[in-house]
Amino acid sequence: MFKRARIAAQSATRRSTFARRVQTAVLIAGCLLPGLAGSAEMKDPLLAYGARIIGDDARTRIVIDFDREPRFSVHYIANPERIVVDLPATAFGFPGKDLAARGLFKEIRYGKMDEESARIVLTAARPVKLSLAKVQADEAGRGHRLVLDAEMIDKEAFAELVKTQSWDDRTGAAQTTSAIPAPEKAAPGDFVIAVDAGHGGIDTGAIGVDTKTEEKQVTLAFARALADRLNKEPGIKAFLTRSDDEFLSLSQRVLIARQNHAGLFISLHADTLKQKDIRGATVYTISDKASDKLAADLAERENLSDQIAGKEVVAEPPEVADILLDLTRRETQAFSISLAESVLNSFKDQVGTINNPHRHAGFRVLQAPDVPSILLELGFLSNAEDEKLLLDETWRTRIADLLTEAVKRYRTGVVANGG
């Protein structure tokens, strides 16, 4: 009898310890992914409370612990070689170091795609396939674990995997936004503005040099502040392309602006550079030829957002791309440049900017043919002083005020010219 009592007590202790770990994981998830705690209550997402990775450059195993059995699907994407694992809504509550890339994988990202789905993207160092992908119950009764065994293959075998796979409806739905957000009903004559918080969900963007704050958090905070400030102006209606920590592809951002009949599109970012001493704001407009190497490098990084999230990018035929850029240049580029100049005039003697603060390059997020668009780098998270400002609510409010004045001045000029 004493033996049974001791076993029961040990079992109770294990259950109590596990419960505490799960609670801690939920708290961690809430800190890492703002807004996730509220989502957990409404959507009851899976909890990934543990992870580990072992192996070398020939074979690598990944194990992720869940509070209950997860449904999942696996797909392969080329250029670069990636394995995409799609999941239902999931809170990732384990420390990032527990799933740091090693072995066959040079980068591992995971996060929310939309309210109903999450994704793990494994970027491989060489062609790779999963020899095993299964869910099994935890022996101690603590939920389930997802086991992924990867092994190296040759390029031809990987190409065949990509060619012969099928994407089911559930997975396809995970690559599209769940709903097109709309501003409050605009009155006739209202000036509608799309405020785009760069990055989001699985695409964290840059990381702060000191605080390690993710760019997606910085841009969303600024986007909310700017939209709120703009909406205080009579005749102006601003809305967010994303209102929470959700991944949107570049084309979805453009589509959201157009479907809501936006008269302006402002995309907010806070990048990093290798040169830690460079700081200040920059305003970018679209062009088929970059103004300089800094602009070209930034556009190349930002245009990789879809690939970071494990989204297969279908390249436009060259002649179609040329038409899109030509339409953008002829119909909206002059207005975009006018907006950029208005922003920089507002910033003059008020906000630090880099040298030659108006630059241009081929940003895909600015390609709406009928919506004047700018990409605003608020500062650089790679610079400690910029990082402090970017996280300062008072400074954020000040920038929102200056941007609002720039928009009002731009609008006055457009109306005066019959636009």
Coordinates of C-alpha atoms in Angstrom, one line a residue:
M1 CA 0.0 0.0 0.0
F2 CA 2.8 2.4 0.9
K3 CA 4.5 1.6 -2.4
R4 CA 1.3 2.5 -4.3
A5 CA 0.9 5.7 -2.3
R6 CA 4.5 6.6 -3.1
I7 CA 4.0 6.0 -6.9
A8 CA 0.8 8.0 -6.8
A9 CA 2.6 10.9 -5.1
Q10 CA 5.5 10.8 -7.6
S11 CA 2.9 10.8 -10.5
A12 CA 1.1 13.8 -8.9
T13 CA 4.4 15.6 -8.6
R14 CA 5.3 14.9 -12.2
R15 CA 1.9 16.2 -13.3
S16 CA 2.3 19.3 -11.2
T17 CA 5.8 20.0 -12.6
F18 CA 4.5 19.5 -16.1
A19 CA 1.6 21.9 -15.4
R20 CA 4.0 24.5 -14.1
R21 CA 6.2 24.1 -17.2
V22 CA 3.2 24.5 -19.5
Q23 CA 2.1 27.7 -17.6
T24 CA 5.7 29.1 -17.9
A25 CA 5.7 28.3 -21.6
V26 CA 2.4 30.1 -22.1
L27 CA 3.8 33.1 -20.4
I28 CA 7.0 33.0 -22.5
A29 CA 4.9 32.7 -25.6
G30 CA 2.9 35.8 -24.6
C31 CA 6.1 37.8 -24.2
L32 CA 7.7 36.6 -27.5
L33 CA 4.6 37.0 -29.6
P34 CA 2.5 40.0 -28.4
G35 CA -1.2 39.4 -28.8
L36 CA -0.8 35.6 -28.7
A37 CA -2.3 35.2 -25.2
G38 CA -5.6 36.7 -26.2
S39 CA -5.6 34.6 -29.3
A40 CA -5.0 31.5 -27.2
E41 CA -8.1 32.0 -25.2
M42 CA -10.3 32.6 -28.3
K43 CA -8.7 30.0 -30.7
D44 CA -7.3 27.6 -28.1
P45 CA -4.1 27.1 -30.2
L46 CA -1.7 24.3 -29.7
L47 CA 1.2 24.9 -27.3
A48 CA 4.7 23.9 -28.5
Y49 CA 6.4 23.8 -25.1
G50 CA 9.7 22.2 -26.0
A51 CA 12.1 21.6 -28.8
R52 CA 15.5 20.0 -29.6
I53 CA 17.7 19.4 -32.6
I54 CA 20.6 17.0 -33.0
G55 CA 22.6 15.7 -36.0
D56 CA 25.3 16.7 -38.5
D57 CA 25.6 17.6 -42.1
A58 CA 24.3 14.2 -43.3
R59 CA 21.4 13.6 -40.9
T60 CA 19.5 15.8 -38.6
R61 CA 16.6 15.2 -36.2
I62 CA 14.1 17.8 -34.9
V63 CA 11.7 17.0 -32.1
I64 CA 9.0 19.5 -31.0
D65 CA 6.8 18.8 -27.9
F66 CA 3.1 19.8 -28.1
D67 CA 0.4 19.9 -25.4
R68 CA -1.8 17.8 -27.6
E69 CA -1.7 16.0 -31.0
P70 CA -0.9 18.4 -33.9
R71 CA -2.1 18.0 -37.4
F72 CA 0.7 18.9 -39.9
S73 CA 1.7 18.9 -43.5
V74 CA 5.1 19.0 -45.2
H75 CA 6.1 20.6 -48.4
Y76 CA 9.4 21.4 -50.3
I77 CA 10.3 24.7 -51.9
A78 CA 13.3 25.4 -54.1
N79 CA 15.6 28.4 -54.5
P80 CA 16.7 28.1 -51.8
E81 CA 16.0 24.5 -50.7
R82 CA 13.4 24.6 -47.8
I83 CA 11.1 22.3 -45.9
V84 CA 7.9 23.9 -44.9
V85 CA 5.8 22.4 -42.0
D86 CA 2.3 23.8 -41.7
L87 CA 0.4 23.6 -38.4
P88 CA -2.9 24.8 -37.0
A89 CA -2.7 27.9 -34.8
T90 CA 0.3 27.3 -32.4
A91 CA 1.9 29.2 -29.5
F92 CA 5.6 28.6 -29.6
G93 CA 6.6 28.7 -25.9
F94 CA 10.2 27.3 -25.9
P95 CA 13.4 29.3 -25.9
G96 CA 14.7 30.1 -29.4
K97 CA 18.1 28.6 -28.6
D98 CA 16.4 25.2 -28.2
L99 CA 15.8 25.1 -32.0
A100 CA 18.8 27.0 -33.2
A101 CA 19.9 25.9 -36.7
R102 CA 22.5 23.2 -37.0
G103 CA 23.4 20.1 -39.0
L104 CA 21.6 20.1 -42.4
F105 CA 19.8 23.4 -41.6
K106 CA 21.3 26.9 -41.8
E107 CA 18.2 28.7 -40.7
I108 CA 15.1 27.8 -38.8
R109 CA 12.1 30.1 -38.5
Y110 CA 8.7 29.5 -36.9
G111 CA 5.7 31.6 -36.1
K112 CA 2.1 32.6 -36.8
M113 CA 0.8 32.9 -40.4
D114 CA -2.7 34.0 -39.5
E115 CA -5.3 33.4 -36.9
E116 CA -5.8 29.7 -37.8
S117 CA -2.3 28.6 -38.9
A118 CA 1.4 28.6 -38.0
R119 CA 4.5 27.5 -39.9
I120 CA 8.0 26.1 -39.4
V121 CA 10.4 26.9 -42.2
L122 CA 13.6 24.9 -42.4
T123 CA 16.2 26.4 -44.8
A124 CA 18.7 23.7 -45.8
A125 CA 22.4 24.1 -46.3
R126 CA 22.1 21.5 -49.1
P127 CA 19.3 19.5 -50.8
V128 CA 17.5 17.5 -48.1
K129 CA 14.4 15.4 -47.5
L130 CA 12.4 14.1 -44.6
S131 CA 12.9 10.4 -44.2
L132 CA 10.5 10.4 -41.2
A133 CA 7.8 12.9 -40.3
K134 CA 5.4 11.6 -37.6
V135 CA 3.5 12.5 -34.4
Q136 CA 3.8 10.2 -31.5
A137 CA 2.3 10.3 -28.0
D138 CA 4.7 11.2 -25.1
E139 CA 5.5 8.2 -23.0
A140 CA 4.8 10.1 -19.8
G141 CA 1.4 11.3 -21.0
R142 CA 2.6 14.9 -21.5
G143 CA 0.9 15.5 -24.9
H144 CA 2.5 14.6 -28.2
R145 CA 5.7 15.2 -30.1
L146 CA 6.4 15.9 -33.7
V147 CA 9.5 14.1 -35.0
L148 CA 11.2 15.1 -38.2
D149 CA 14.2 13.2 -39.5
A150 CA 16.1 14.8 -42.4
E151 CA 18.8 13.4 -44.6
M152 CA 20.8 14.8 -47.4
I153 CA 19.9 14.0 -51.0
D154 CA 21.2 15.2 -54.4
K155 CA 19.7 18.1 -56.4
E156 CA 17.9 15.9 -58.8
A157 CA 16.1 14.1 -56.1
F158 CA 15.1 17.3 -54.4
A159 CA 13.8 18.8 -57.7
E160 CA 11.6 15.6 -58.1
L161 CA 10.2 16.1 -54.6
V162 CA 9.2 19.7 -55.5
K163 CA 7.8 18.6 -58.8
T164 CA 5.7 15.7 -57.6
Q165 CA 4.3 17.1 -54.3
S166 CA 0.7 18.3 -54.0
W167 CA -0.5 21.3 -51.9
D168 CA -3.8 20.5 -50.2
D169 CA -6.5 23.1 -49.6
R170 CA -5.7 23.6 -45.9
T171 CA -2.1 24.4 -46.6
G172 CA -3.0 26.7 -49.4
A173 CA -5.3 28.6 -47.1
A174 CA -2.4 29.1 -44.7
Q175 CA -0.6 31.2 -47.4
T176 CA -3.3 33.7 -47.8
T177 CA -4.6 36.3 -45.4
S178 CA -7.7 35.3 -43.5
A179 CA -9.5 38.5 -44.3
I180 CA -9.0 41.8 -46.1
P181 CA -9.1 44.4 -43.3
A182 CA -11.1 47.5 -44.1
P183 CA -11.1 51.0 -42.6
E184 CA -14.2 52.5 -41.0
K185 CA -16.7 53.4 -43.7
A186 CA -15.2 56.4 -45.5
A187 CA -17.4 59.3 -46.3
P188 CA -17.4 60.6 -49.9
G189 CA -14.3 62.6 -50.5
D190 CA -12.4 61.0 -47.6
F191 CA -8.7 60.5 -48.2
V192 CA -7.9 56.8 -47.5
I193 CA -4.4 55.8 -46.4
A194 CA -3.0 52.3 -46.0
V195 CA -0.4 52.1 -43.2
D196 CA 1.7 49.0 -43.6
A197 CA 3.6 47.5 -40.6
G198 CA 6.5 45.7 -42.2
H199 CA 7.1 42.0 -41.5
G200 CA 5.0 40.0 -39.1
G201 CA 4.2 36.5 -38.0
I202 CA 7.0 34.1 -38.9
D203 CA 8.9 37.0 -40.6
T204 CA 10.4 38.8 -37.6
G205 CA 12.5 41.3 -39.6
A206 CA 15.6 42.8 -38.1
I207 CA 16.6 42.3 -34.4
G208 CA 17.6 45.1 -32.1
V209 CA 21.3 45.3 -31.3
D210 CA 20.8 45.8 -27.5
T211 CA 17.3 44.8 -26.5
K212 CA 16.9 42.1 -29.2
T213 CA 13.5 43.6 -30.0
E214 CA 12.0 42.3 -33.3
E215 CA 11.4 44.7 -36.1
K216 CA 7.9 43.4 -36.6
Q217 CA 7.0 44.6 -33.1
V218 CA 8.5 48.1 -33.7
T219 CA 6.7 48.6 -37.0
L220 CA 3.3 47.5 -35.7
A221 CA 3.6 49.9 -32.7
F222 CA 4.5 52.7 -35.1
A223 CA 1.7 51.8 -37.6
R224 CA -0.9 51.8 -34.8
A225 CA 0.3 55.2 -33.6
L226 CA 0.3 56.7 -37.1
A227 CA -3.1 55.3 -38.0
D228 CA -4.6 56.7 -34.8
R229 CA -3.1 60.1 -35.4
L230 CA -4.2 60.3 -39.0
N231 CA -7.7 59.3 -38.1
K232 CA -8.0 62.4 -35.9
E233 CA -7.8 64.6 -39.0
P234 CA -11.1 65.5 -40.7
G235 CA -11.5 63.9 -44.1
I236 CA -8.7 61.3 -43.6
K237 CA -9.3 57.6 -43.0
A238 CA -6.3 55.4 -42.2
F239 CA -6.2 51.6 -41.8
L240 CA -3.6 49.0 -41.1
T241 CA -2.7 46.3 -43.5
R242 CA -2.1 44.1 -40.5
S243 CA -3.4 44.8 -37.0
D244 CA -1.7 42.0 -35.2
D245 CA 1.3 39.6 -35.4
E246 CA 0.3 38.1 -38.7
F247 CA 2.3 37.3 -41.8
L248 CA 1.3 39.0 -45.0
S249 CA 3.0 38.4 -48.3
L250 CA 4.2 41.4 -50.3
S251 CA 1.5 41.0 -52.9
Q252 CA -1.2 40.7 -50.2
R253 CA -0.1 44.0 -48.8
V254 CA -0.4 45.7 -52.2
L255 CA -3.8 44.0 -52.8
I256 CA -5.2 45.1 -49.4
A257 CA -4.3 48.7 -50.2
R258 CA -5.9 48.6 -53.7
Q259 CA -9.0 46.8 -52.6
N260 CA -9.6 49.4 -49.9
H261 CA -9.1 52.2 -52.6
A262 CA -6.2 53.7 -50.7
G263 CA -4.9 57.0 -52.0
L264 CA -1.6 56.5 -50.2
F265 CA 0.5 53.5 -49.1
I266 CA 3.1 54.0 -46.3
S267 CA 5.2 50.9 -45.4
L268 CA 7.1 51.2 -42.1
H269 CA 10.4 49.5 -41.4
A270 CA 13.4 49.6 -39.1
D271 CA 16.3 47.6 -40.7
T272 CA 19.8 46.7 -39.6
L273 CA 23.1 47.4 -41.2
K274 CA 26.6 45.9 -40.8
Q275 CA 27.9 49.5 -40.3
K276 CA 26.6 50.1 -36.7
D277 CA 27.4 53.8 -36.8
I278 CA 24.9 54.6 -39.6
R279 CA 21.7 56.0 -38.2
G280 CA 18.7 58.0 -39.1
A281 CA 15.5 57.9 -41.2
T282 CA 15.3 57.2 -45.0
V283 CA 12.4 57.4 -47.4
Y284 CA 12.4 55.1 -50.4
T285 CA 10.3 55.2 -53.6
I286 CA 10.1 52.6 -56.4
S287 CA 12.4 52.5 -59.4
D288 CA 13.6 49.8 -61.8
K289 CA 17.2 51.0 -61.0
A290 CA 18.5 51.4 -57.5
S291 CA 19.8 54.8 -56.5
D292 CA 22.8 53.3 -54.7
K293 CA 24.1 50.0 -53.2
L294 CA 22.5 50.6 -49.9
A295 CA 19.0 51.0 -51.5
A296 CA 19.7 47.9 -53.7
D297 CA 20.7 45.8 -50.8
L298 CA 17.7 46.9 -48.7
A299 CA 15.3 46.1 -51.5
E300 CA 16.8 42.7 -52.0
R301 CA 16.4 41.9 -48.3
E302 CA 12.9 43.2 -48.1
N303 CA 11.9 41.4 -51.3
L304 CA 12.9 38.1 -49.7
S305 CA 10.1 38.4 -47.1
D306 CA 8.0 35.8 -48.8
Q307 CA 10.8 33.3 -49.0
I308 CA 11.6 33.8 -45.3
A309 CA 8.0 32.7 -44.6
G310 CA 8.3 29.6 -46.8
K311 CA 6.1 31.0 -49.5
E312 CA 6.8 29.9 -53.0
V313 CA 7.3 32.9 -55.1
V314 CA 6.1 32.7 -58.7
A315 CA 8.3 34.9 -60.9
E316 CA 6.6 37.2 -63.3
P317 CA 7.6 36.9 -66.9
P318 CA 10.1 39.7 -67.7
E319 CA 7.7 41.5 -70.0
V320 CA 5.0 41.5 -67.3
A321 CA 7.4 42.8 -64.7
D322 CA 8.5 45.6 -67.1
I323 CA 4.8 46.5 -67.7
L324 CA 4.2 46.7 -64.0
L325 CA 7.2 48.9 -63.3
D326 CA 6.4 51.1 -66.3
L327 CA 2.8 51.6 -65.1
T328 CA 4.0 52.4 -61.7
R329 CA 6.5 54.9 -63.0
R330 CA 4.1 56.6 -65.4
E331 CA 1.0 56.8 -63.2
T332 CA 2.2 57.1 -59.6
Q333 CA 5.9 57.6 -59.3
A334 CA 5.7 61.4 -59.5
F335 CA 3.1 61.3 -56.7
S336 CA 5.2 58.9 -54.6
I337 CA 8.2 61.3 -55.0
S338 CA 6.1 64.2 -53.9
L339 CA 5.0 62.3 -50.8
A340 CA 8.6 61.4 -50.0
E341 CA 9.7 65.1 -50.3
S342 CA 6.8 66.2 -48.1
V343 CA 7.9 63.7 -45.4
L344 CA 11.5 64.8 -45.5
N345 CA 10.4 68.5 -45.3
S346 CA 8.5 67.6 -42.1
F347 CA 11.6 65.8 -40.7
K348 CA 14.0 68.7 -41.5
D349 CA 15.6 69.9 -38.3
Q350 CA 13.3 67.6 -36.3
V351 CA 14.4 64.1 -37.1
G352 CA 17.8 62.8 -38.0
T353 CA 18.2 61.3 -41.4
I354 CA 21.0 59.5 -43.3
N355 CA 22.9 61.2 -46.1
N356 CA 20.8 61.5 -49.3
P357 CA 17.6 60.5 -47.3
H358 CA 15.4 60.0 -50.4
R359 CA 16.5 56.9 -52.2
H360 CA 14.9 54.5 -54.6
A361 CA 15.0 50.8 -55.7
G362 CA 12.8 48.0 -56.9
F363 CA 10.7 47.3 -53.8
R364 CA 8.0 44.8 -54.6
V365 CA 5.8 46.1 -51.8
L366 CA 5.7 49.5 -53.6
Q367 CA 4.5 48.1 -56.9
A368 CA 0.8 49.0 -56.8
P369 CA 0.3 50.7 -60.2
D370 CA -2.4 53.1 -59.0
V371 CA -1.4 53.9 -55.3
P372 CA 1.4 56.3 -54.6
S373 CA 3.7 54.5 -52.2
I374 CA 6.7 55.0 -50.0
L375 CA 8.8 52.8 -47.7
L376 CA 9.9 54.6 -44.6
E377 CA 12.9 53.4 -42.7
L378 CA 12.3 54.9 -39.3
G379 CA 15.8 54.2 -38.2
F380 CA 18.2 51.3 -37.8
L381 CA 17.9 48.7 -35.1
S382 CA 21.6 48.0 -35.6
N383 CA 22.4 51.4 -34.1
A384 CA 22.1 51.6 -30.3
E385 CA 20.9 55.3 -30.3
D386 CA 18.4 54.6 -33.0
E387 CA 17.1 51.6 -31.2
K388 CA 16.4 53.7 -28.1
L389 CA 14.4 56.2 -30.1
L390 CA 12.5 53.5 -31.9
L391 CA 11.3 52.0 -28.6
D392 CA 10.5 55.4 -27.1
E393 CA 6.7 56.1 -27.1
T394 CA 7.2 59.9 -26.9
W395 CA 9.4 59.8 -29.9
R396 CA 6.9 57.6 -31.7
T397 CA 4.1 60.1 -31.1
R398 CA 6.3 62.9 -32.4
I399 CA 7.1 61.1 -35.6
A400 CA 3.4 60.3 -36.1
D401 CA 2.6 64.0 -35.8
L402 CA 5.3 65.0 -38.3
L403 CA 4.1 62.3 -40.8
T404 CA 0.5 63.5 -40.4
E405 CA 1.6 67.0 -41.3
A406 CA 3.4 65.6 -44.3
V407 CA 0.4 63.7 -45.5
K408 CA -1.9 66.8 -45.1
R409 CA 0.6 68.9 -47.1
Y410 CA 0.8 66.3 -49.8
R411 CA -3.0 66.0 -49.9
T412 CA -3.4 69.8 -50.3
G413 CA -0.9 69.8 -53.2
V414 CA -2.8 66.9 -54.9
V415 CA -6.1 68.6 -54.5
A416 CA -4.7 71.9 -55.8
N417 CA -3.4 70.1 -58.9
G418 CA -6.8 68.5 -59.5
G419 CA -5.9 65.1 -58.2

